[in-house]
Every structure is written in C-alpha cells, then in structure tokens.
mmCIF file of C-alpha atoms and ligand atoms in Angstrom:
data_model
loop_
_atom_site.group_PDB
_atom_site.id
_atom_site.type_symbol
_atom_site.label_atom_id
_atom_site.label_comp_id
_atom_site.label_asym_id
_atom_site.label_seq_id
_atom_site.Cartn_x
_atom_site.Cartn_y
_atom_site.Cartn_z
ATOM 1 C CA MET R 1 0.008 -0.080 -0.405
ATOM 2 C CA ASN R 2 1.071 3.345 -1.097
ATOM 3 C CA ALA R 3 1.214 5.972 2.221
ATOM 4 C CA PRO R 4 -1.236 8.085 1.223
ATOM 5 C CA HIS R 5 -0.381 11.525 -0.519
ATOM 6 C CA PRO R 6 0.467 14.522 1.320
ATOM 7 C CA THR R 7 -2.319 16.523 0.108
ATOM 8 C CA ALA R 8 -5.232 14.227 0.604
ATOM 9 C CA GLN R 9 -3.560 14.000 4.478
ATOM 10 C CA GLN R 10 -3.795 17.585 4.880
ATOM 11 C CA ARG R 11 -8.028 18.012 3.559
ATOM 12 C CA GLN R 12 -7.449 15.518 6.482
ATOM 13 C CA GLN R 13 -6.502 17.094 8.660
ATOM 14 C CA LEU R 14 -8.108 20.060 7.335
ATOM 15 C CA TYR R 15 -11.580 18.389 7.651
ATOM 16 C CA GLN R 16 -10.769 17.615 11.295
ATOM 17 C CA ASP R 17 -9.329 20.546 12.576
ATOM 18 C CA MET R 18 -12.858 22.544 11.792
ATOM 19 C CA SER R 19 -15.077 20.000 11.831
ATOM 20 C CA PRO R 20 -15.562 21.069 15.681
ATOM 21 C CA HIS R 21 -16.248 24.214 14.392
ATOM 22 C CA ASN R 22 -19.610 22.555 12.571
ATOM 23 C CA LEU R 23 -18.334 23.431 9.436
ATOM 24 C CA THR R 24 -17.468 20.877 6.258
ATOM 25 C CA PRO R 25 -16.585 20.636 2.993
ATOM 26 C CA LEU R 26 -19.140 20.876 0.122
ATOM 27 C CA TRP R 27 -16.813 18.721 -2.175
ATOM 28 C CA GLU R 28 -17.099 16.090 -0.293
ATOM 29 C CA VAL R 29 -21.137 16.055 -0.751
ATOM 30 C CA LEU R 30 -22.065 17.785 -3.487
ATOM 31 C CA HIS R 31 -22.251 15.186 -5.787
ATOM 32 C CA ALA R 32 -24.918 13.931 -3.532
ATOM 33 C CA LEU R 33 -26.351 17.323 -2.642
ATOM 34 C CA VAL R 34 -27.166 18.670 -6.628
ATOM 35 C CA PRO R 35 -27.872 15.318 -8.104
ATOM 36 C CA THR R 36 -27.497 14.741 -11.424
ATOM 37 C CA SER R 37 -31.399 13.245 -11.358
ATOM 38 C CA PRO R 38 -33.227 12.070 -8.545
ATOM 39 C CA SER R 39 -32.166 9.620 -6.554
ATOM 40 C CA SER R 40 -34.969 8.560 -3.340
ATOM 41 C CA PRO R 41 -34.111 7.037 -0.108
ATOM 42 C CA CYS R 42 -37.766 5.848 -0.063
ATOM 43 C CA ALA R 43 -38.278 2.157 -1.712
ATOM 44 C CA PRO R 44 -40.597 0.878 -3.413
ATOM 45 C CA ALA R 45 -43.173 -1.892 -0.933
ATOM 46 C CA LEU R 46 -47.033 -3.451 -1.154
ATOM 47 C CA TRP R 47 -48.908 -3.784 1.598
ATOM 48 C CA LYS R 48 -51.069 -7.034 1.228
ATOM 49 C CA TYR R 49 -54.577 -6.131 2.643
ATOM 50 C CA GLU R 50 -54.554 -9.857 3.660
ATOM 51 C CA HIS R 51 -51.275 -9.062 6.188
ATOM 52 C CA VAL R 52 -52.842 -5.523 6.909
ATOM 53 C CA ARG R 53 -55.759 -6.749 8.221
ATOM 54 C CA PRO R 54 -55.816 -8.879 11.052
ATOM 55 C CA TYR R 55 -53.434 -6.845 12.854
ATOM 56 C CA LEU R 56 -55.499 -3.973 12.565
ATOM 57 C CA LYS R 57 -58.191 -6.566 14.362
ATOM 58 C CA ARG R 58 -55.671 -6.997 16.937
ATOM 59 C CA ALA R 59 -54.990 -3.760 17.465
ATOM 60 C CA GLY R 60 -58.485 -3.434 17.582
ATOM 61 C CA GLU R 61 -58.895 -5.541 21.061
ATOM 62 C CA VAL R 62 -55.483 -3.769 22.575
ATOM 63 C CA ILE R 63 -56.708 -0.393 22.467
ATOM 64 C CA THR R 64 -60.497 1.971 21.704
ATOM 65 C CA ALA R 65 -60.547 5.064 19.298
ATOM 66 C CA GLU R 66 -60.711 6.897 22.691
ATOM 67 C CA GLU R 67 -57.520 6.272 24.161
ATOM 68 C CA ALA R 68 -55.408 6.355 20.942
ATOM 69 C CA ILE R 69 -56.805 9.309 19.981
ATOM 70 C CA ARG R 70 -56.585 8.066 16.615
ATOM 71 C CA ARG R 71 -56.134 4.257 16.370
ATOM 72 C CA VAL R 72 -54.476 3.469 12.624
ATOM 73 C CA LEU R 73 -51.464 1.060 11.724
ATOM 74 C CA ILE R 74 -48.755 3.720 10.308
ATOM 75 C CA LEU R 75 -47.614 1.716 6.745
ATOM 76 C CA GLU R 76 -43.717 3.202 6.936
ATOM 77 C CA ASN R 77 -41.000 2.890 4.210
ATOM 78 C CA PRO R 78 -39.444 0.017 4.437
ATOM 79 C CA ALA R 79 -36.442 2.312 4.047
ATOM 80 C CA LEU R 80 -37.380 4.889 6.190
ATOM 81 C CA ARG R 81 -38.334 3.385 9.440
ATOM 82 C CA GLY R 82 -39.270 5.238 12.415
ATOM 83 C CA GLN R 83 -39.990 7.791 10.477
ATOM 84 C CA SER R 84 -43.641 7.589 9.816
ATOM 85 C CA ALA R 85 -43.050 8.456 6.049
ATOM 86 C CA ILE R 86 -44.176 6.288 3.399
ATOM 87 C CA THR R 87 -41.841 9.042 1.056
ATOM 88 C CA GLN R 88 -39.967 11.933 2.670
ATOM 89 C CA SER R 89 -42.239 13.578 2.158
ATOM 90 C CA LEU R 90 -45.951 11.550 3.057
ATOM 91 C CA TYR R 91 -47.581 10.242 5.840
ATOM 92 C CA ALA R 92 -49.572 7.156 5.185
ATOM 93 C CA GLY R 93 -52.115 4.851 7.375
ATOM 94 C CA LEU R 94 -54.647 2.308 7.963
ATOM 95 C CA GLN R 95 -56.737 3.997 10.481
ATOM 96 C CA LEU R 96 -59.907 1.749 12.247
ATOM 97 C CA ILE R 97 -63.042 2.777 14.266
ATOM 98 C CA LEU R 98 -65.088 -0.014 15.436
ATOM 99 C CA PRO R 99 -69.104 0.744 15.991
ATOM 100 C CA GLY R 100 -69.945 3.369 18.684
ATOM 101 C CA GLU R 101 -67.116 4.318 19.243
ATOM 102 C CA ILE R 102 -64.992 7.978 18.457
ATOM 103 C CA ALA R 103 -61.964 9.477 17.785
ATOM 104 C CA PRO R 104 -61.932 12.595 19.473
ATOM 105 C CA SER R 105 -61.916 16.000 18.182
ATOM 106 C CA HIS R 106 -58.781 18.073 17.181
ATOM 107 C CA ARG R 107 -56.886 19.847 14.879
ATOM 108 C CA HIS R 108 -54.521 20.392 13.225
ATOM 109 C CA THR R 109 -51.561 22.184 10.558
ATOM 110 C CA GLN R 110 -51.647 19.083 8.720
ATOM 111 C CA SER R 111 -53.720 18.371 5.922
ATOM 112 C CA ALA R 112 -55.399 14.783 5.884
ATOM 113 C CA LEU R 113 -57.368 12.695 3.117
ATOM 114 C CA ARG R 114 -59.311 9.523 4.333
ATOM 115 C CA PHE R 115 -60.147 6.651 1.995
ATOM 116 C CA ILE R 116 -62.806 4.736 2.739
ATOM 117 C CA VAL R 117 -61.088 0.313 2.253
ATOM 118 C CA GLU R 118 -62.980 -1.815 4.537
ATOM 119 C CA GLY R 119 -67.640 -0.623 5.750
ATOM 120 C CA SER R 120 -70.209 1.888 5.720
ATOM 121 C CA GLY R 121 -71.409 3.919 8.383
ATOM 122 C CA ALA R 122 -68.641 5.673 9.963
ATOM 123 C CA TYR R 123 -68.518 9.235 9.996
ATOM 124 C CA THR R 124 -65.642 12.241 9.878
ATOM 125 C CA ALA R 125 -66.912 15.465 11.463
ATOM 126 C CA VAL R 126 -65.106 18.750 9.784
ATOM 127 C CA ASP R 127 -66.543 22.741 10.569
ATOM 128 C CA GLY R 128 -69.935 21.146 12.056
ATOM 129 C CA GLU R 129 -70.726 18.855 9.480
ATOM 130 C CA ARG R 130 -70.187 15.334 8.849
ATOM 131 C CA THR R 131 -70.549 12.883 6.465
ATOM 132 C CA THR R 132 -70.842 9.248 6.120
ATOM 133 C CA MET R 133 -68.361 6.765 4.960
ATOM 134 C CA HIS R 134 -68.249 4.507 1.566
ATOM 135 C CA PRO R 135 -66.056 1.780 -0.183
ATOM 136 C CA GLY R 136 -63.668 4.388 -2.462
ATOM 137 C CA ASP R 137 -64.538 7.333 -0.632
ATOM 138 C CA PHE R 138 -62.576 10.377 -0.199
ATOM 139 C CA ILE R 139 -62.620 12.510 2.370
ATOM 140 C CA ILE R 140 -60.500 15.547 2.777
ATOM 141 C CA THR R 141 -59.770 17.329 6.209
ATOM 142 C CA PRO R 142 -58.120 20.976 5.486
ATOM 143 C CA LYS R 143 -55.240 22.179 7.560
ATOM 144 C CA TRP R 144 -56.486 23.463 11.063
ATOM 145 C CA THR R 145 -60.198 22.771 10.704
ATOM 146 C CA TRP R 146 -61.706 20.472 13.651
ATOM 147 C CA HIS R 147 -62.449 16.675 12.548
ATOM 148 C CA ASP R 148 -63.570 14.117 14.719
ATOM 149 C CA HIS R 149 -64.511 10.710 13.603
ATOM 150 C CA GLY R 150 -67.116 8.364 15.262
ATOM 151 C CA ASN R 151 -69.225 4.804 14.309
ATOM 152 C CA GLU R 152 -72.467 4.619 14.907
ATOM 153 C CA ALA R 153 -73.339 2.327 12.084
ATOM 154 C CA SER R 154 -72.782 -1.769 13.012
ATOM 155 C CA GLU R 155 -69.864 -3.013 11.095
ATOM 156 C CA PRO R 156 -66.074 -1.672 11.629
ATOM 157 C CA VAL R 157 -64.794 0.493 9.103
ATOM 158 C CA VAL R 158 -61.069 1.331 8.101
ATOM 159 C CA TRP R 159 -59.960 3.905 5.500
ATOM 160 C CA LEU R 160 -56.473 4.960 4.291
ATOM 161 C CA ASP R 161 -55.056 8.544 6.331
ATOM 162 C CA GLY R 162 -53.331 10.388 3.362
ATOM 163 C CA LEU R 163 -51.176 13.037 5.801
ATOM 164 C CA ASP R 164 -48.545 15.597 4.739
ATOM 165 C CA ILE R 165 -46.913 15.162 7.574
ATOM 166 C CA PRO R 166 -42.913 14.771 6.747
ATOM 167 C CA MET R 167 -43.486 18.089 4.862
ATOM 168 C CA ILE R 168 -45.054 20.373 8.310
ATOM 169 C CA ARG R 169 -42.090 18.469 9.940
ATOM 170 C CA PHE R 170 -39.311 19.807 7.261
ATOM 171 C CA PHE R 171 -40.702 23.184 7.219
ATOM 172 C CA ASP R 172 -41.253 23.554 11.596
ATOM 173 C CA ALA R 173 -44.887 24.356 10.868
ATOM 174 C CA GLY R 174 -46.220 21.999 13.169
ATOM 175 C CA PHE R 175 -49.471 22.651 15.413
ATOM 176 C CA ALA R 176 -51.815 20.922 16.777
ATOM 177 C CA GLU R 177 -55.072 21.572 19.581
ATOM 178 C CA ASN R 178 -57.667 19.422 20.976
ATOM 179 C CA ASN R 179 -60.952 20.077 21.403
ATOM 180 C CA THR R 180 -62.966 20.442 24.840
ATOM 181 C CA GLU R 181 -65.863 19.246 23.004
ATOM 182 C CA LYS R 182 -65.431 15.099 22.407
ATOM 183 C CA SER R 183 -68.092 15.955 19.451
ATOM 184 C CA GLN R 184 -67.314 18.767 17.404
ATOM 185 C CA THR R 185 -71.287 20.216 17.738
ATOM 186 C CA VAL R 186 -73.432 19.636 13.915
ATOM 187 C CA SER R 187 -73.693 23.059 12.768
ATOM 188 C CA ARG R 188 -75.188 22.304 9.575
ATOM 189 C CA THR R 189 -76.729 18.626 7.735
ATOM 190 C CA GLU R 190 -74.843 16.575 5.408
ATOM 191 C CA GLY R 191 -74.716 16.988 2.537
ATOM 192 C CA SER R 192 -74.535 21.115 2.852
ATOM 193 C CA SER R 193 -71.108 21.844 1.574
ATOM 194 C CA PHE R 194 -71.731 19.621 -1.557
ATOM 195 C CA ALA R 195 -75.212 20.629 -3.087
ATOM 196 C CA ARG R 196 -73.041 24.816 -2.523
ATOM 197 C CA TYR R 197 -69.980 23.106 -4.151
ATOM 198 C CA GLY R 198 -70.519 20.140 -5.443
ATOM 199 C CA HIS R 199 -73.131 20.533 -8.638
ATOM 200 C CA ASN R 200 -70.558 22.992 -11.103
ATOM 201 C CA MET R 201 -72.206 25.916 -9.232
ATOM 202 C CA ALA R 202 -71.019 28.013 -6.298
ATOM 203 C CA PRO R 203 -72.742 30.468 -3.797
ATOM 204 C CA VAL R 204 -72.457 33.803 -5.661
ATOM 205 C CA ARG R 205 -71.473 35.739 -2.085
ATOM 206 C CA GLY R 206 -68.616 34.686 -0.212
ATOM 207 C CA ASP R 207 -65.853 33.983 0.176
ATOM 208 C CA ALA R 208 -64.735 29.576 0.037
ATOM 209 C CA PRO R 209 -64.678 28.246 3.681
ATOM 210 C CA PHE R 210 -60.866 26.723 3.661
ATOM 211 C CA GLY R 211 -58.852 29.022 1.913
ATOM 212 C CA GLY R 212 -57.115 27.268 -1.075
ATOM 213 C CA THR R 213 -58.120 24.126 0.511
ATOM 214 C CA SER R 214 -61.694 22.469 -0.940
ATOM 215 C CA PRO R 215 -64.807 23.588 -0.021
ATOM 216 C CA ILE R 216 -66.245 20.278 -1.021
ATOM 217 C CA PHE R 217 -65.506 17.652 1.727
ATOM 218 C CA ASN R 218 -66.519 14.334 0.874
ATOM 219 C CA TYR R 219 -66.187 13.465 -3.076
ATOM 220 C CA PRO R 220 -68.747 9.977 -3.448
ATOM 221 C CA TYR R 221 -66.949 6.723 -4.770
ATOM 222 C CA ALA R 222 -70.925 6.539 -7.097
ATOM 223 C CA ARG R 223 -69.469 9.578 -9.143
ATOM 224 C CA SER R 224 -65.975 9.384 -9.643
ATOM 225 C CA ARG R 225 -66.464 5.616 -10.343
ATOM 226 C CA GLU R 226 -69.375 6.326 -13.055
ATOM 227 C CA ALA R 227 -67.361 9.317 -14.596
ATOM 228 C CA LEU R 228 -64.067 6.509 -15.015
ATOM 229 C CA HIS R 229 -66.756 4.274 -16.357
ATOM 230 C CA GLN R 230 -68.459 6.060 -19.031
ATOM 231 C CA LEU R 231 -64.532 7.731 -20.210
ATOM 232 C CA GLU R 232 -63.541 4.473 -20.366
ATOM 233 C CA ARG R 233 -66.717 3.605 -23.183
ATOM 234 C CA ASP R 234 -66.229 6.808 -24.860
ATOM 235 C CA THR R 235 -62.324 8.391 -25.124
ATOM 236 C CA PRO R 236 -59.433 7.235 -26.322
ATOM 237 C CA LEU R 237 -57.021 5.579 -23.318
ATOM 238 C CA ASP R 238 -54.189 6.581 -22.124
ATOM 239 C CA PRO R 239 -51.361 4.334 -23.234
ATOM 240 C CA TRP R 240 -49.198 4.793 -19.799
ATOM 241 C CA ASP R 241 -52.591 5.981 -17.431
ATOM 242 C CA GLY R 242 -54.937 4.083 -18.805
ATOM 243 C CA PHE R 243 -58.147 6.284 -17.926
ATOM 244 C CA LYS R 244 -57.277 9.134 -14.917
ATOM 245 C CA LEU R 245 -58.515 11.753 -13.584
ATOM 246 C CA ARG R 246 -57.617 13.993 -10.865
ATOM 247 C CA TYR R 247 -60.110 15.270 -8.065
ATOM 248 C CA VAL R 248 -60.237 18.880 -8.067
ATOM 249 C CA ASN R 249 -60.858 21.725 -5.886
ATOM 250 C CA PRO R 250 -64.015 22.789 -8.180
ATOM 251 C CA ALA R 251 -63.315 26.869 -6.219
ATOM 252 C CA THR R 252 -59.518 27.018 -8.403
ATOM 253 C CA GLY R 253 -59.674 23.812 -10.246
ATOM 254 C CA GLY R 254 -56.521 23.031 -8.470
ATOM 255 C CA SER R 255 -55.893 20.455 -5.945
ATOM 256 C CA PRO R 256 -58.434 19.454 -3.506
ATOM 257 C CA MET R 257 -55.294 20.590 -0.482
ATOM 258 C CA PRO R 258 -52.739 22.580 -1.574
ATOM 259 C CA THR R 259 -49.710 19.969 0.012
ATOM 260 C CA LEU R 260 -52.165 16.561 -1.434
ATOM 261 C CA GLY R 261 -52.854 15.741 -5.184
ATOM 262 C CA THR R 262 -55.771 12.689 -5.354
ATOM 263 C CA PHE R 263 -56.672 10.677 -8.527
ATOM 264 C CA MET R 264 -58.233 8.009 -9.161
ATOM 265 C CA GLN R 265 -57.616 6.136 -12.360
ATOM 266 C CA ARG R 266 -59.465 3.653 -14.127
ATOM 267 C CA LEU R 267 -56.534 0.692 -16.284
ATOM 268 C CA PRO R 268 -59.687 -1.113 -18.049
ATOM 269 C CA ALA R 269 -59.201 -5.596 -18.288
ATOM 270 C CA GLY R 270 -55.752 -6.447 -21.080
ATOM 271 C CA PHE R 271 -54.371 -2.837 -20.170
ATOM 272 C CA GLU R 272 -50.216 -3.421 -20.980
ATOM 273 C CA GLY R 273 -49.268 0.011 -19.916
ATOM 274 C CA LYS R 274 -46.213 2.089 -21.106
ATOM 275 C CA ALA R 275 -43.831 2.646 -18.569
ATOM 276 C CA SER R 276 -42.964 6.204 -16.184
ATOM 277 C CA ARG R 277 -42.193 8.194 -14.010
ATOM 278 C CA GLN R 278 -42.372 11.367 -12.271
ATOM 279 C CA THR R 279 -40.144 14.090 -9.638
ATOM 280 C CA ASP R 280 -43.837 12.872 -7.104
ATOM 281 C CA GLY R 281 -43.994 9.275 -5.486
ATOM 282 C CA ALA R 282 -47.680 8.802 -4.889
ATOM 283 C CA VAL R 283 -49.041 6.176 -3.173
ATOM 284 C CA TYR R 284 -52.124 3.886 -4.310
ATOM 285 C CA SER R 285 -54.938 1.902 -3.168
ATOM 286 C CA VAL R 286 -56.847 -0.653 -4.904
ATOM 287 C CA VAL R 287 -60.409 0.511 -4.908
ATOM 288 C CA GLU R 288 -61.340 -2.900 -7.089
ATOM 289 C CA GLY R 289 -60.070 -5.221 -9.489
ATOM 290 C CA ALA R 290 -56.506 -6.836 -9.385
ATOM 291 C CA GLY R 291 -53.288 -6.333 -11.363
ATOM 292 C CA THR R 292 -49.855 -5.708 -11.476
ATOM 293 C CA ALA R 293 -47.253 -3.079 -10.786
ATOM 294 C CA TYR R 294 -43.606 -3.414 -12.056
ATOM 295 C CA ILE R 295 -41.264 -0.369 -10.684
ATOM 296 C CA GLU R 296 -37.677 0.179 -11.417
ATOM 297 C CA SER R 297 -36.022 1.162 -8.140
ATOM 298 C CA PRO R 298 -31.905 0.980 -7.930
ATOM 299 C CA SER R 299 -31.001 -1.780 -5.931
ATOM 300 C CA GLY R 300 -33.490 -3.587 -8.410
ATOM 301 C CA SER R 301 -36.747 -4.421 -10.375
ATOM 302 C CA VAL R 302 -40.353 -5.092 -8.194
ATOM 303 C CA ARG R 303 -42.961 -6.984 -9.051
ATOM 304 C CA PHE R 304 -46.348 -6.090 -7.031
ATOM 305 C CA ASP R 305 -49.696 -8.316 -7.400
ATOM 306 C CA PHE R 306 -52.206 -6.454 -5.775
ATOM 307 C CA GLU R 307 -55.954 -7.075 -6.127
ATOM 308 C CA ALA R 308 -58.863 -4.279 -3.697
ATOM 309 C CA ARG R 309 -57.852 -3.237 -0.375
ATOM 310 C CA ASP R 310 -53.843 -3.258 -0.931
ATOM 311 C CA HIS R 311 -51.352 -0.350 -0.918
ATOM 312 C CA PHE R 312 -48.068 -0.010 -2.942
ATOM 313 C CA VAL R 313 -46.084 3.263 -3.007
ATOM 314 C CA VAL R 314 -44.752 4.528 -5.985
ATOM 315 C CA PRO R 315 -41.439 5.897 -4.643
ATOM 316 C CA SER R 316 -39.923 9.262 -6.692
ATOM 317 C CA TRP R 317 -38.410 9.044 -9.758
ATOM 318 C CA GLN R 318 -38.253 4.940 -10.531
ATOM 319 C CA THR R 319 -40.612 3.590 -14.077
ATOM 320 C CA VAL R 320 -43.550 2.027 -13.003
ATOM 321 C CA ARG R 321 -46.000 0.740 -15.722
ATOM 322 C CA PHE R 322 -48.736 -1.730 -14.982
ATOM 323 C CA GLN R 323 -50.790 -4.631 -16.296
ATOM 324 C CA SER R 324 -53.817 -5.230 -15.502
ATOM 325 C CA PRO R 325 -55.825 -8.676 -16.876
ATOM 326 C CA SER R 326 -59.073 -9.109 -15.669
ATOM 327 C CA GLY R 327 -59.880 -5.184 -15.022
ATOM 328 C CA CYS R 328 -59.321 -2.873 -11.709
ATOM 329 C CA VAL R 329 -59.548 0.989 -10.249
ATOM 330 C CA LEU R 330 -57.014 2.594 -7.884
ATOM 331 C CA PHE R 331 -56.673 6.219 -5.944
ATOM 332 C CA SER R 332 -53.950 7.720 -5.486
ATOM 333 C CA PHE R 333 -52.452 10.621 -4.069
ATOM 334 C CA SER R 334 -48.836 12.198 -3.449
ATOM 335 C CA ASP R 335 -46.931 15.605 -2.622
ATOM 336 C CA ARG R 336 -47.561 17.354 -7.182
ATOM 337 C CA PRO R 337 -48.796 20.679 -6.106
ATOM 338 C CA VAL R 338 -46.220 21.247 -4.196
ATOM 339 C CA HIS R 339 -44.025 20.230 -7.205
ATOM 340 C CA GLN R 340 -46.239 21.798 -9.577
ATOM 341 C CA ALA R 341 -45.823 24.993 -7.186
ATOM 342 C CA LEU R 342 -42.447 25.239 -6.585
ATOM 343 C CA GLY R 343 -42.248 25.034 -10.914
ATOM 344 C CA ILE R 344 -39.932 21.713 -10.395
ATOM 345 C CA HIS R 345 -43.382 18.351 -11.362
ATOM 346 C CA GLN R 346 -41.106 16.150 -14.018
ATOM 347 C CA GLU R 347 -42.342 13.787 -16.215
ATOM 348 C CA GLU R 348 -41.551 11.012 -17.922
ATOM 349 C CA ARG R 349 -43.092 8.886 -20.302
ATOM 350 C CA LEU R 350 -40.792 5.765 -21.919
ATOM 351 C CA SER R 351 -42.243 4.672 -24.689
HETATM 352 O O1 GTQ Y 401 -57.782 11.816 12.175
HETATM 353 O O2 GTQ Y 401 -57.326 13.376 12.310
HETATM 354 O O3 GTQ Y 401 -53.213 9.366 10.940
HETATM 355 O O4 GTQ Y 401 -54.270 13.643 12.645
HETATM 356 C C1 GTQ Y 401 -52.340 10.710 12.228
HETATM 357 C C2 GTQ Y 401 -52.566 11.660 12.234
HETATM 358 C C3 GTQ Y 401 -54.473 10.216 11.600
HETATM 359 C C4 GTQ Y 401 -56.799 12.452 11.641
HETATM 360 C C5 GTQ Y 401 -52.789 10.078 11.257
HETATM 361 C C6 GTQ Y 401 -53.941 12.357 12.520
HETATM 362 C C7 GTQ Y 401 -55.504 11.380 12.003
#
C-alpha cells in the first residue's frame, strides 16, 4: 500500500480540525447534494390487505379509538423505518374505528385525506358538518379544521389516512390543539357543503370557507366511478395511465388541498401500460379488481401483484408500469401540487 498522498492527508487534517467548529467541506458531498437526477432513499413497497387486516383487528382489541386518539397502523416505508413516513414528504396509515367508537375532535396544521377501504356508515365531522363514509369515498380534512371521527353503524370501518406530516415537520410548522368537546357540535345538515359546491355551482356571495383548500370534503366514489366508466366507453385510452382523473377544488380547478394531489384511475381489462416516472412519489390504494405494478428501483426491479384494498408506494423518479388482465380501479395521492407550485414537477413517459 502506498502512503497517502500528502494533499489527501492535509485535507483530512483540515476536515478534522474544522469539524468541532461545525464546518464541513462541500466538495466531499456536492454530487449527493446536487444529484444529476433524483435518487430517493424511499423504497417501493406493498402492503397486502390480507396481511395487514389481522393486525388492525388486534389493534382493535388492545386499544380503544378514544384512548389512541387515532387508532392507526402507519404504513412505514421499509427504507425509512422510524420516521412515520411512506415517502420523504408523505405519511400514510390505515385507521380503524369500531362500532360505537369516537376518535375525539382535534385540529392541526397538517392536511389529511381519508380514502375509505372497508366498511360503511362511519362518519368524519369537519367544521360542523358530518359526512358518511362508503368504500371508495375520498374525504378531506383541511388544515386547522376541527375534525372527529365516529362509527354509529354496525361494522368496523377502515380507511387510508394520507397526510403531509413529514412535509410540515420539514418546515417545522406543526401546530395542534385538542377540542374541549369529544365530538364537535354539528351545525349543518349532511351534504350542505356538497349542495353549495358539488354541482358545478357555487354560492353567489362569500368566499369559499377554507382558502386554497376545497370547500367539498366528500368526493363520493359512486360519482368518480361512474365518470371513469363513462370515459372507458367513449374516450381513447392513455397508454400510460389508462383512464385517469385528478380530483379538483371546484372553486379553483387546482388540487383539493395545497399539499396533496389525488387521483383515480381505471385500467381496463387487458391493460398493458407503458412505463413512466414522475418526481412526485405516489401512494396507491387499490379500489377494485387486480393487477400488477412493475417498478424499477436502483436496487432492482420489483413486481407487485395487487388486489382490492392493497396499498403500495412508487418512489420519486422510479419508473412504473401497470398491467391488469381483468381490469381495476386505483386511487393514488402524492405531493404533486407542491412540485407544481415550485416549478419542479417532471414527468417522463417512456415509449
Ligand atoms: O385523523 O386526525 O393517521 O391527526 C395521523 C394523524 C390521522 C387524524 C392520522 C392524525 C389523524
């Protein structure tokens, strides 16, 4: 072995001497700080519902919703364990509420989405209005609005929670407060937000109640499903996406929440999609049917065979393509609105 080059030694000495002063050389890390393309530490991962469900059931036996505040099993990215994150910017979890339970009212600066996975008849209350959950419904909780969940039906209800928790943590902008009431007082009849904003109409006077966040807080599956099926009947198929729609804030045409973009797509029977990649890593909830996602990650190719109620994550800038011999419907969410606001969103569609 050769002795280290004197310059190398001098460099090491410099690093060592300045380290106690909280100084470190850029040139040793520049390539990683300013990569030629994104190289997410996040890994692709799949959570089969049949594997998750027994643990949800056990969670229901060891803690009440009230004691837990939120009885949720976090979907933790295997490459980000301990961080309560499914991607660097997003949080996802599966929340269980049993008949008769209440998840008490609180509010926080994090925005949340609920995507109903199993069971019907539980409710979420937001800003004085309740909305009843059905499988496939997409429900939002705008930042800093009081919200509580309850189940007055006879079956357990499970939904996917998607929040911008890691993003708000990154900005050190998290505030939260517990309500003095366990269940907030209901001040409007169910459906009144939808009546005002859900029919391509809006009140003549007054601003939308939640600023840049959608004034609608339940986007029922019956409607999104019908829209996709009609598209399948009479519009051309997108070779990458199948038939894919984004949810909108009807007051702005933008995303329902400033930090979270949400999508619903139908892959028709026999779909053999082309590969694409995007800067926004995305979380998928399988609504109906079955299929396969092929993801190219730096550590190799992975194949996820999915069916209804399974969840998976596609990391930033890793290519994904879908196949579905029998057809399926996929819900997904990502931090795309933030990428778009910053002008850094990129998509590459491979042929
Ligand atoms: O329902 O308010 O999964 O505050 C994590 C944090 C759900 C909620 C989560 C939360 C909630």
